[in-house]
PDB file of C-alpha atoms in Angstrom:
ATOM      1  CA  MET A   1     -14.792  33.036  20.545  1.00  0.00           C
ATOM      2  CA  LEU A   2     -13.711  31.196  17.410  1.00  0.00           C
ATOM      3  CA  ALA A   3     -10.091  30.281  16.912  1.00  0.00           C
ATOM      4  CA  GLN A   4      -8.404  32.064  14.064  1.00  0.00           C
ATOM      5  CA  VAL A   5      -7.399  29.897  11.153  1.00  0.00           C
ATOM      6  CA  SER A   6      -4.188  30.689   9.349  1.00  0.00           C
ATOM      7  CA  ALA A   7      -4.014  31.127   5.601  1.00  0.00           C
ATOM      8  CA  SER A   8      -1.864  27.997   5.269  1.00  0.00           C
ATOM      9  CA  THR A   9      -4.495  25.956   7.131  1.00  0.00           C
ATOM     10  CA  ARG A  10      -7.190  27.239   4.783  1.00  0.00           C
ATOM     11  CA  ILE A  11      -5.028  26.341   1.785  1.00  0.00           C
ATOM     12  CA  GLU A  12      -4.461  22.815   3.112  1.00  0.00           C
ATOM     13  CA  ALA A  13      -8.197  22.417   3.744  1.00  0.00           C
ATOM     14  CA  ALA A  14      -8.931  23.560   0.201  1.00  0.00           C
ATOM     15  CA  LYS A  15      -6.409  21.070  -1.197  1.00  0.00           C
ATOM     16  CA  PHE A  16      -8.004  18.273   0.833  1.00  0.00           C
ATOM     17  CA  ALA A  17     -11.448  19.252  -0.440  1.00  0.00           C
ATOM     18  CA  GLN A  18     -10.145  19.256  -4.012  1.00  0.00           C
ATOM     19  CA  LEU A  19      -8.687  15.761  -3.537  1.00  0.00           C
ATOM     20  CA  TRP A  20     -11.916  14.546  -1.966  1.00  0.00           C
ATOM     21  CA  ASN A  21     -13.947  15.868  -4.911  1.00  0.00           C
ATOM     22  CA  GLU A  22     -11.785  13.978  -7.411  1.00  0.00           C
ATOM     23  CA  ILE A  23     -12.665  10.506  -6.058  1.00  0.00           C
ATOM     24  CA  PRO A  24     -16.210  10.283  -7.515  1.00  0.00           C
ATOM     25  CA  ILE A  25     -14.933  11.600 -10.852  1.00  0.00           C
ATOM     26  CA  ALA A  26     -12.190   8.954 -10.968  1.00  0.00           C
ATOM     27  CA  LEU A  27     -14.683   6.242  -9.993  1.00  0.00           C
ATOM     28  CA  ASP A  28     -17.019   7.337 -12.768  1.00  0.00           C
ATOM     29  CA  MET A  29     -14.145   7.286 -15.273  1.00  0.00           C
ATOM     30  CA  ALA A  30     -13.209   3.767 -14.152  1.00  0.00           C
ATOM     31  CA  ALA A  31     -16.812   2.552 -14.372  1.00  0.00           C
ATOM     32  CA  GLN A  32     -17.092   3.797 -17.960  1.00  0.00           C
ATOM     33  CA  PHE A  33     -13.715   2.365 -18.967  1.00  0.00           C
ATOM     34  CA  GLN A  34     -14.215  -0.553 -21.361  1.00  0.00           C
ATOM     35  CA  LYS A  35     -10.702  -1.786 -22.162  1.00  0.00           C
ATOM     36  CA  LYS A  36      -9.052  -4.754 -20.448  1.00  0.00           C
ATOM     37  CA  ASP A  37      -5.722  -2.979 -20.015  1.00  0.00           C
ATOM     38  CA  ASP A  38      -6.022  -0.166 -17.486  1.00  0.00           C
ATOM     39  CA  THR A  39      -2.906   1.664 -18.705  1.00  0.00           C
ATOM     40  CA  ASP A  40      -4.995   4.136 -20.712  1.00  0.00           C
ATOM     41  CA  LEU A  41      -7.245   4.766 -17.722  1.00  0.00           C
ATOM     42  CA  TRP A  42      -4.227   5.514 -15.522  1.00  0.00           C
ATOM     43  CA  LYS A  43      -2.848   7.881 -18.186  1.00  0.00           C
ATOM     44  CA  ARG A  44      -6.166   9.756 -18.217  1.00  0.00           C
ATOM     45  CA  ILE A  45      -6.216   9.950 -14.423  1.00  0.00           C
ATOM     46  CA  CYS A  46      -2.614  11.207 -14.357  1.00  0.00           C
ATOM     47  CA  THR A  47      -3.457  14.185 -16.579  1.00  0.00           C
ATOM     48  CA  ASP A  48      -5.022  15.757 -13.465  1.00  0.00           C
ATOM     49  CA  GLU A  49      -2.504  15.913 -10.608  1.00  0.00           C
ATOM     50  CA  TYR A  50      -5.238  16.220  -7.959  1.00  0.00           C
ATOM     51  CA  MET A  51      -7.059  13.187  -9.324  1.00  0.00           C
ATOM     52  CA  LYS A  52      -3.829  11.195  -9.460  1.00  0.00           C
ATOM     53  CA  CYS A  53      -3.040  12.063  -5.832  1.00  0.00           C
ATOM     54  CA  ALA A  54      -6.603  11.292  -4.749  1.00  0.00           C
ATOM     55  CA  VAL A  55      -6.531   7.853  -6.376  1.00  0.00           C
ATOM     56  CA  ILE A  56      -3.143   7.027  -4.847  1.00  0.00           C
ATOM     57  CA  GLU A  57      -4.256   8.193  -1.385  1.00  0.00           C
ATOM     58  CA  CYS A  58      -7.487   6.208  -1.660  1.00  0.00           C
ATOM     59  CA  TYR A  59      -5.601   3.081  -2.760  1.00  0.00           C
ATOM     60  CA  GLU A  60      -3.039   3.358   0.052  1.00  0.00           C
ATOM     61  CA  SER A  61      -5.780   3.954   2.643  1.00  0.00           C
ATOM     62  CA  PHE A  62      -7.708   0.930   1.399  1.00  0.00           C
ATOM     63  CA  LYS A  63      -4.557  -1.196   1.700  1.00  0.00           C
ATOM     64  CA  LEU A  64      -4.224  -0.095   5.339  1.00  0.00           C
ATOM     65  CA  VAL A  65      -7.833  -1.106   6.028  1.00  0.00           C
ATOM     66  CA  LEU A  66      -7.336  -4.484   4.351  1.00  0.00           C
ATOM     67  CA  ASN A  67      -4.131  -5.101   6.309  1.00  0.00           C
ATOM     68  CA  ALA A  68      -6.022  -4.431   9.536  1.00  0.00           C
ATOM     69  CA  PHE A  69      -8.514  -7.195   8.717  1.00  0.00           C
ATOM     70  CA  VAL A  70      -6.208  -9.771   7.141  1.00  0.00           C
ATOM     71  CA  ALA A  71      -5.041 -12.452   9.554  1.00  0.00           C
ATOM     72  CA  GLY A  72      -2.631 -14.628   7.586  1.00  0.00           C
ATOM     73  CA  GLU A  73       0.955 -13.722   6.772  1.00  0.00           C
ATOM     74  CA  ASN A  74       0.634 -14.985   3.169  1.00  0.00           C
ATOM     75  CA  GLU A  75      -2.288 -12.640   2.569  1.00  0.00           C
ATOM     76  CA  LYS A  76      -0.418  -9.717   4.120  1.00  0.00           C
ATOM     77  CA  ARG A  77       2.580 -10.377   1.879  1.00  0.00           C
ATOM     78  CA  ALA A  78       0.265 -10.426  -1.152  1.00  0.00           C
ATOM     79  CA  LEU A  79      -1.166  -7.043  -0.158  1.00  0.00           C
ATOM     80  CA  ASP A  80       2.271  -5.559   0.465  1.00  0.00           C
ATOM     81  CA  SER A  81       3.625  -6.726  -2.894  1.00  0.00           C
ATOM     82  CA  ASN A  82       1.282  -4.421  -4.839  1.00  0.00           C
TER      83      ASN A  82
END
């Protein structure tokens, strides 16, 4: 017998899938971006709320992974300052 899934759980799963699908699009946008200043790129990303959230979540997750591997306190402070 399969467990029943509530409507709110399905909605959350759909939101997660939407966020997950935005990552390759944001990466492609960044790869094609030619300017030195990334302010315009961030403005373009922020026009899509899901993409903005996906990029922020990805960045924060990557910081957690880096912090797990970094040994020195100076390096950890550098990661935490951004």
